[in-house]
Short mmCIF file of C-alpha atoms in Angstrom, two decimals:
data_model
loop_
_atom_site.label_atom_id
_atom_site.label_comp_id
_atom_site.label_asym_id
_atom_site.label_seq_id
_atom_site.Cartn_x
_atom_site.Cartn_y
_atom_site.Cartn_z
CA MET C 1 -77.00 -63.14 -207.10
CA SER C 2 -73.54 -63.38 -205.81
CA ASP C 3 -72.17 -61.46 -203.32
CA ALA C 4 -70.20 -59.47 -205.37
CA VAL C 5 -72.64 -58.27 -206.73
CA MET C 6 -75.59 -57.31 -204.46
CA THR C 7 -72.38 -55.53 -202.89
CA ALA C 8 -72.04 -54.01 -206.48
CA TRP C 9 -76.05 -52.70 -206.20
CA ILE C 10 -75.71 -51.62 -203.31
CA ALA C 11 -72.90 -49.59 -203.45
CA ALA C 12 -74.44 -49.00 -207.06
CA GLY C 13 -77.25 -47.32 -204.64
CA SER C 14 -75.47 -45.34 -202.05
CA ALA C 15 -74.00 -44.00 -204.77
CA VAL C 16 -77.19 -42.29 -206.27
CA ALA C 17 -78.42 -41.63 -203.97
CA GLY C 18 -75.39 -39.99 -202.11
CA ALA C 19 -75.43 -38.05 -205.52
CA LEU C 20 -79.51 -37.42 -205.10
CA ALA C 21 -79.23 -36.36 -202.10
CA GLY C 22 -75.90 -33.92 -202.17
CA GLY C 23 -78.21 -32.26 -205.93
CA ALA C 24 -81.55 -31.79 -203.67
CA VAL C 25 -78.64 -29.91 -201.13
CA THR C 26 -77.07 -27.75 -204.15
CA GLY C 27 -79.96 -27.03 -205.65
CA TRP C 28 -81.99 -25.54 -202.51
CA PHE C 29 -78.29 -23.45 -201.23
CA THR C 30 -79.18 -22.48 -205.28
CA LEU C 31 -82.44 -21.40 -204.90
CA ALA C 32 -82.27 -18.97 -201.54
CA ALA C 33 -78.85 -17.87 -203.74
CA ALA C 34 -80.99 -16.95 -206.18
CA ARG C 35 -83.63 -15.84 -204.67
CA LYS C 36 -80.77 -13.38 -202.69
CA GLN C 37 -79.87 -12.49 -205.64
CA ALA C 38 -83.00 -11.78 -206.33
CA GLN C 39 -84.86 -9.92 -203.30
CA SER C 40 -81.60 -8.10 -203.90
CA THR C 41 -81.94 -6.29 -206.88
CA VAL C 42 -85.34 -5.57 -206.19
CA ASP C 43 -83.90 -3.65 -203.22
CA ALA C 44 -81.80 -2.04 -205.87
CA ALA C 45 -84.63 -0.78 -208.14
CA ALA C 46 -86.10 0.24 -205.47
CA ARG C 47 -84.31 2.38 -204.06
CA GLN C 48 -82.56 3.47 -207.78
CA ALA C 49 -86.55 4.61 -208.07
CA ASP C 50 -86.43 6.60 -205.17
CA ALA C 51 -83.85 8.22 -205.66
CA ALA C 52 -84.72 8.98 -209.20
CA TRP C 53 -88.62 10.72 -207.67
CA ALA C 54 -86.19 11.89 -204.88
CA ALA C 55 -84.21 13.89 -207.76
CA GLY C 56 -87.32 14.61 -209.92
CA GLN C 57 -89.10 16.29 -207.28
CA ARG C 58 -85.90 17.92 -206.21
CA GLN C 59 -86.26 19.38 -209.79
CA ALA C 60 -90.02 19.64 -210.61
CA ASP C 61 -89.27 21.93 -206.82
CA ALA C 62 -86.25 23.96 -208.21
CA ALA C 63 -87.89 24.63 -212.03
CA TRP C 64 -91.30 25.73 -210.05
CA ASP C 65 -89.58 28.11 -207.69
CA ALA C 66 -87.56 29.35 -210.40
CA GLY C 67 -90.81 29.83 -212.66
CA ARG C 68 -92.14 31.52 -209.57
CA ARG C 69 -89.24 33.60 -209.10
CA GLN C 70 -88.73 34.67 -212.97
CA ALA C 71 -93.41 35.60 -212.57
CA GLU C 72 -92.44 38.36 -210.27
CA ALA C 73 -89.37 39.12 -211.77
CA ALA C 74 -91.87 40.18 -214.32
CA TRP C 75 -94.94 41.48 -212.60
CA GLU C 76 -92.26 43.50 -210.34
CA ALA C 77 -90.45 44.88 -213.81
CA GLY C 78 -93.79 44.76 -216.01
CA ARG C 79 -95.16 46.86 -211.74
CA LEU C 80 -92.08 49.15 -212.29
CA GLN C 81 -92.49 50.57 -215.99
CA ALA C 82 -96.00 51.53 -215.81
CA ASP C 83 -95.40 53.58 -213.03
CA ALA C 84 -92.73 54.75 -215.49
CA GLN C 85 -94.89 55.71 -217.85
CA LEU C 86 -97.57 56.58 -216.00
CA ASP C 87 -94.98 59.56 -213.99
CA VAL C 88 -95.07 60.35 -217.82
CA ALA C 89 -98.09 60.79 -218.44
CA ARG C 90 -98.63 62.50 -215.19
CA GLN C 91 -95.55 65.06 -215.88
CA THR C 92 -97.04 65.80 -219.34
CA LEU C 93 -99.97 66.80 -218.50
CA THR C 94 -98.59 68.71 -215.99
CA ALA C 95 -96.65 70.55 -217.66
CA GLN C 96 -99.36 70.68 -220.55
CA HIS C 97 -100.96 72.30 -217.97
CA LEU C 98 -98.80 74.54 -216.57
CA ALA C 99 -98.51 75.76 -220.30
CA ALA C 100 -102.03 76.88 -221.40
CA GLN C 101 -101.81 78.39 -217.72
CA ARG C 102 -99.11 80.31 -218.44
CA GLU C 103 -100.14 81.71 -221.85
CA VAL C 104 -103.92 82.20 -220.49
CA ARG C 105 -102.18 84.32 -218.13
CA ARG C 106 -99.73 85.81 -220.88
CA SER C 107 -103.23 86.90 -222.68
CA ALA C 108 -105.16 88.17 -219.74
CA TYR C 109 -101.45 90.29 -218.53
CA ALA C 110 -100.97 91.06 -222.29
CA ALA C 111 -104.43 92.59 -222.41
CA PHE C 112 -104.69 94.65 -219.65
CA LEU C 113 -101.56 97.06 -220.43
CA THR C 114 -102.87 96.78 -223.28
CA ALA C 115 -105.78 98.81 -222.36
CA ALA C 116 -103.79 100.69 -219.03
CA ASP C 117 -101.68 101.83 -221.91
CA THR C 118 -104.24 103.04 -223.66
CA CYS C 119 -106.31 105.44 -220.22
CA HIS C 120 -102.94 105.66 -220.09
CA GLN C 121 -102.85 108.45 -222.60
CA ARG C 122 -106.37 109.44 -223.14
CA ARG C 123 -106.26 111.18 -219.33
CA LEU C 124 -102.46 112.32 -220.45
CA ALA C 125 -105.48 113.95 -223.08
CA TRP C 126 -108.73 114.58 -221.61
CA GLN C 127 -106.09 116.55 -218.58
CA GLN C 128 -104.13 118.94 -221.90
CA ALA C 129 -107.37 120.15 -223.15
CA ILE C 130 -108.99 120.88 -220.06
CA GLY C 131 -110.45 124.59 -220.71
CA THR C 132 -110.50 123.25 -224.41
CA PRO C 133 -113.91 122.68 -226.63
CA GLU C 134 -112.19 119.44 -226.55
CA ALA C 135 -111.72 118.74 -223.01
CA ALA C 136 -115.53 117.15 -223.61
CA GLY C 137 -114.70 114.13 -225.56
CA CYS C 138 -111.63 113.65 -224.60
CA ARG C 139 -112.65 112.50 -220.63
CA ASP C 140 -115.74 110.78 -222.66
CA ARG C 141 -112.94 108.44 -224.02
CA HIS C 142 -110.60 108.06 -221.04
CA ARG C 143 -113.94 107.34 -219.70
CA ALA C 144 -114.72 104.62 -221.73
CA ALA C 145 -110.94 103.38 -221.61
CA LEU C 146 -111.46 102.96 -218.59
CA SER C 147 -114.07 101.03 -218.46
CA ALA C 148 -111.78 98.97 -220.76
CA VAL C 149 -109.18 98.69 -218.12
CA THR C 150 -112.53 97.09 -215.65
CA GLU C 151 -113.31 94.58 -218.02
CA ALA C 152 -109.73 93.14 -218.60
CA LEU C 153 -108.81 93.36 -215.21
CA THR C 154 -111.30 91.22 -214.60
CA LEU C 155 -109.67 88.87 -215.87
CA VAL C 156 -106.29 89.43 -214.68
CA ARG C 157 -108.67 88.67 -211.06
CA LEU C 158 -110.04 85.26 -212.44
CA GLU C 159 -105.88 84.14 -213.45
CA GLY C 160 -103.88 84.71 -211.39
CA PRO C 161 -101.71 85.56 -209.23
CA GLU C 162 -103.14 87.38 -206.29
CA PRO C 163 -99.78 89.25 -206.15
CA VAL C 164 -101.03 90.28 -209.89
CA SER C 165 -104.31 91.02 -208.41
CA SER C 166 -102.91 93.87 -206.46
CA ALA C 167 -100.77 95.04 -208.74
CA ALA C 168 -103.40 94.45 -210.94
CA GLU C 169 -105.71 96.70 -209.11
CA THR C 170 -102.71 99.30 -208.52
CA LEU C 171 -102.39 99.84 -212.05
CA GLU C 172 -106.41 100.60 -212.84
CA ARG C 173 -106.42 103.67 -209.37
CA SER C 174 -103.64 105.12 -210.92
CA LEU C 175 -105.85 105.36 -214.65
CA ASP C 176 -108.43 107.19 -212.66
CA THR C 177 -109.55 111.12 -213.17
CA ASN C 178 -108.28 111.99 -209.68
CA ALA C 179 -104.67 109.94 -209.56
CA SER C 180 -101.70 112.50 -209.26
CA ALA C 181 -99.65 112.08 -212.75
CA GLY C 182 -96.79 110.44 -210.48
CA GLN C 183 -98.84 107.00 -209.30
CA TYR C 184 -99.11 104.89 -212.77
CA PRO C 185 -95.08 104.41 -214.07
CA ALA C 186 -94.18 103.20 -210.80
CA ALA C 187 -97.81 100.56 -210.97
CA HIS C 188 -96.83 100.27 -214.04
CA ALA C 189 -93.76 98.98 -213.86
CA ASP C 190 -94.86 97.37 -210.62
CA PHE C 191 -97.35 95.28 -212.60
CA LEU C 192 -94.73 94.26 -214.94
CA ASP C 193 -91.85 92.69 -212.86
CA THR C 194 -94.91 90.97 -210.88
CA ALA C 195 -96.75 89.37 -214.00
CA ARG C 196 -93.01 88.60 -215.12
CA THR C 197 -92.73 86.57 -211.61
CA ALA C 198 -95.36 84.84 -212.01
CA LEU C 199 -95.24 84.02 -216.01
CA ALA C 200 -91.70 82.34 -214.87
CA ALA C 201 -92.66 80.55 -211.93
CA PRO C 202 -91.93 76.64 -211.86
#
């Protein structure tokens, strides 16, 4: 083999070796760059995942807090509504009770006044009949009417209030046999005023 050919082979070998060596270096740098890019992609994906998880956590916390506030508001609204309904029911029952009590008292007062008026008329009739044959019968009718007043007074005492009971007792005493003629009108007027005040009270 001539020197020229040998030189060509040597040159070709060197070129191949250089090419191979250069390719290896280039491949190494390419591999390193790929690894770096892959790591950057992984890191970016991890950061994105962390950010998404944090955002989801914040959203979940906000939703839970909003739901809690909504539930508390609904509970408070329900409590206020229930309290209002209970208050209305209590006021209604109180008003019904007062109305029923007022009606019972009115009936008791009216019955007592009717009995008192009847007794007063029979007392006048008896006083006018004194000294006549009808006196005994008029006296008995007055006593019976006075007993009816006492019975009616018992119901007034039960229903009250105390000022009405006291005025009714004074009116009953004005109908007694020994009471003066001027006692009844004043006692009757006082009972009426006291009874009206009691019936008009809230």
